[in-house]
Amino acid sequence: MIGFALLGAGRIGNMHASIIAAHPQAELLYIYDTHQMSATKAAKTHGSFAADSVEQILNDERVQAVLIATSTDTHVDLLTRFVKAGKAV
């Protein structure tokens, strides 16, 4: 089982959340969005938890992989942070 976190709870993020949550070898542990209500709604829909911060995800050893579905201008920073933390992105 691979522990996933999803960053971004917009239209494309919710599509990815559905796919991850349905995969038998994946566990969607967290959904994070700067718009907390969006993250909470998506997490409730997909049986995961709304993360309070990116750091919460970075520090959770259960998270092995991260899917970035945030706005394009945030990708490089997030990708760099998660790769340095040893997470698959």
PDB file of C-alpha atoms in Angstrom:
ATOM      1  CA  MET A   1       0.000   0.000   0.000  1.00  0.00           C
ATOM      2  CA  ILE A   2       1.364   3.405  -0.989  1.00  0.00           C
ATOM      3  CA  GLY A   3       0.447   6.384   1.208  1.00  0.00           C
ATOM      4  CA  PHE A   4      -0.452   9.425  -0.895  1.00  0.00           C
ATOM      5  CA  ALA A   5      -1.046  13.088  -0.277  1.00  0.00           C
ATOM      6  CA  LEU A   6      -2.767  15.317  -2.785  1.00  0.00           C
ATOM      7  CA  LEU A   7      -1.978  19.006  -3.005  1.00  0.00           C
ATOM      8  CA  GLY A   8      -4.784  20.978  -4.605  1.00  0.00           C
ATOM      9  CA  ALA A   9      -8.517  20.386  -4.197  1.00  0.00           C
ATOM     10  CA  GLY A  10      -9.815  22.120  -7.288  1.00  0.00           C
ATOM     11  CA  ARG A  11     -11.418  20.477 -10.313  1.00  0.00           C
ATOM     12  CA  ILE A  12      -8.327  18.541 -11.420  1.00  0.00           C
ATOM     13  CA  GLY A  13      -7.334  17.758  -7.822  1.00  0.00           C
ATOM     14  CA  ASN A  14     -10.707  16.151  -7.153  1.00  0.00           C
ATOM     15  CA  MET A  15     -10.370  14.061 -10.304  1.00  0.00           C
ATOM     16  CA  HIS A  16      -6.978  12.813  -9.124  1.00  0.00           C
ATOM     17  CA  ALA A  17      -8.346  12.205  -5.612  1.00  0.00           C
ATOM     18  CA  SER A  18     -11.037   9.923  -7.048  1.00  0.00           C
ATOM     19  CA  ILE A  19      -8.461   7.937  -8.983  1.00  0.00           C
ATOM     20  CA  ILE A  20      -6.069   7.557  -6.044  1.00  0.00           C
ATOM     21  CA  ALA A  21      -8.861   6.669  -3.602  1.00  0.00           C
ATOM     22  CA  ALA A  22     -10.172   3.975  -5.963  1.00  0.00           C
ATOM     23  CA  HIS A  23      -6.815   2.287  -6.504  1.00  0.00           C
ATOM     24  CA  PRO A  24      -6.487  -0.909  -4.442  1.00  0.00           C
ATOM     25  CA  GLN A  25      -2.803  -0.335  -3.708  1.00  0.00           C
ATOM     26  CA  ALA A  26      -3.071   3.338  -2.733  1.00  0.00           C
ATOM     27  CA  GLU A  27      -4.243   5.073   0.410  1.00  0.00           C
ATOM     28  CA  LEU A  28      -5.125   8.755   0.127  1.00  0.00           C
ATOM     29  CA  LEU A  29      -3.976  10.016   3.509  1.00  0.00           C
ATOM     30  CA  TYR A  30      -4.196  13.789   3.053  1.00  0.00           C
ATOM     31  CA  ILE A  31      -5.620  16.472   0.837  1.00  0.00           C
ATOM     32  CA  TYR A  32      -4.246  19.985   1.182  1.00  0.00           C
ATOM     33  CA  ASP A  33      -5.418  23.227  -0.375  1.00  0.00           C
ATOM     34  CA  THR A  34      -4.836  26.847   0.594  1.00  0.00           C
ATOM     35  CA  HIS A  35      -8.627  27.114   0.562  1.00  0.00           C
ATOM     36  CA  GLN A  36      -9.224  24.942   3.641  1.00  0.00           C
ATOM     37  CA  MET A  37     -12.931  24.414   2.974  1.00  0.00           C
ATOM     38  CA  SER A  38     -12.129  22.873  -0.415  1.00  0.00           C
ATOM     39  CA  ALA A  39      -9.623  20.511   1.170  1.00  0.00           C
ATOM     40  CA  THR A  40     -12.084  19.542   3.900  1.00  0.00           C
ATOM     41  CA  LYS A  41     -14.873  18.846   1.412  1.00  0.00           C
ATOM     42  CA  ALA A  42     -12.610  16.769  -0.855  1.00  0.00           C
ATOM     43  CA  ALA A  43     -11.160  14.847   2.098  1.00  0.00           C
ATOM     44  CA  LYS A  44     -14.639  13.999   3.349  1.00  0.00           C
ATOM     45  CA  THR A  45     -15.691  12.845  -0.132  1.00  0.00           C
ATOM     46  CA  HIS A  46     -12.629  10.638  -0.603  1.00  0.00           C
ATOM     47  CA  GLY A  47     -12.199   9.238   2.911  1.00  0.00           C
ATOM     48  CA  SER A  48      -9.008  11.069   3.810  1.00  0.00           C
ATOM     49  CA  PHE A  49      -7.956  13.968   6.037  1.00  0.00           C
ATOM     50  CA  ALA A  50      -7.603  17.655   5.232  1.00  0.00           C
ATOM     51  CA  ALA A  51      -4.033  18.649   6.045  1.00  0.00           C
ATOM     52  CA  ASP A  52      -3.561  21.914   7.910  1.00  0.00           C
ATOM     53  CA  SER A  53      -0.274  22.648   6.156  1.00  0.00           C
ATOM     54  CA  VAL A  54       2.266  21.388   3.660  1.00  0.00           C
ATOM     55  CA  GLU A  55       4.599  20.787   6.598  1.00  0.00           C
ATOM     56  CA  GLN A  56       2.143  18.325   8.125  1.00  0.00           C
ATOM     57  CA  ILE A  57       2.434  16.217   4.979  1.00  0.00           C
ATOM     58  CA  LEU A  58       6.211  16.665   4.704  1.00  0.00           C
ATOM     59  CA  ASN A  59       6.660  15.392   8.263  1.00  0.00           C
ATOM     60  CA  ASP A  60       4.383  12.364   8.045  1.00  0.00           C
ATOM     61  CA  GLU A  61       6.448   9.262   7.319  1.00  0.00           C
ATOM     62  CA  ARG A  62       3.351   7.398   6.107  1.00  0.00           C
ATOM     63  CA  VAL A  63       3.223   9.683   3.066  1.00  0.00           C
ATOM     64  CA  GLN A  64       5.372   8.058   0.421  1.00  0.00           C
ATOM     65  CA  ALA A  65       4.067   9.869  -2.655  1.00  0.00           C
ATOM     66  CA  VAL A  66       2.595  13.272  -3.405  1.00  0.00           C
ATOM     67  CA  LEU A  67       0.482  14.349  -6.348  1.00  0.00           C
ATOM     68  CA  ILE A  68       0.730  18.074  -7.051  1.00  0.00           C
ATOM     69  CA  ALA A  69      -2.452  19.545  -8.530  1.00  0.00           C
ATOM     70  CA  THR A  70      -1.992  23.124  -7.369  1.00  0.00           C
ATOM     71  CA  SER A  71      -1.634  26.214  -9.540  1.00  0.00           C
ATOM     72  CA  THR A  72       1.274  25.956 -11.946  1.00  0.00           C
ATOM     73  CA  ASP A  73       3.279  28.747 -10.314  1.00  0.00           C
ATOM     74  CA  THR A  74       3.592  26.660  -7.100  1.00  0.00           C
ATOM     75  CA  HIS A  75       4.841  23.440  -8.717  1.00  0.00           C
ATOM     76  CA  VAL A  76       8.604  24.036  -8.608  1.00  0.00           C
ATOM     77  CA  ASP A  77       8.682  24.997  -4.925  1.00  0.00           C
ATOM     78  CA  LEU A  78       6.451  22.102  -3.863  1.00  0.00           C
ATOM     79  CA  LEU A  79       8.240  19.595  -6.073  1.00  0.00           C
ATOM     80  CA  THR A  80      11.617  20.644  -4.662  1.00  0.00           C
ATOM     81  CA  ARG A  81      10.457  20.459  -1.049  1.00  0.00           C
ATOM     82  CA  PHE A  82       8.920  17.006  -1.397  1.00  0.00           C
ATOM     83  CA  VAL A  83      11.829  15.535  -3.369  1.00  0.00           C
ATOM     84  CA  LYS A  84      14.243  16.803  -0.693  1.00  0.00           C
ATOM     85  CA  ALA A  85      12.027  15.105   1.909  1.00  0.00           C
ATOM     86  CA  GLY A  86      12.375  11.788   0.057  1.00  0.00           C
ATOM     87  CA  LYS A  87       8.805  11.619  -1.233  1.00  0.00           C
ATOM     88  CA  ALA A  88       7.927  10.408  -4.724  1.00  0.00           C
ATOM     89  CA  VAL A  89       6.293  13.225  -6.677  1.00  0.00           C
TER      90      VAL A  89
END
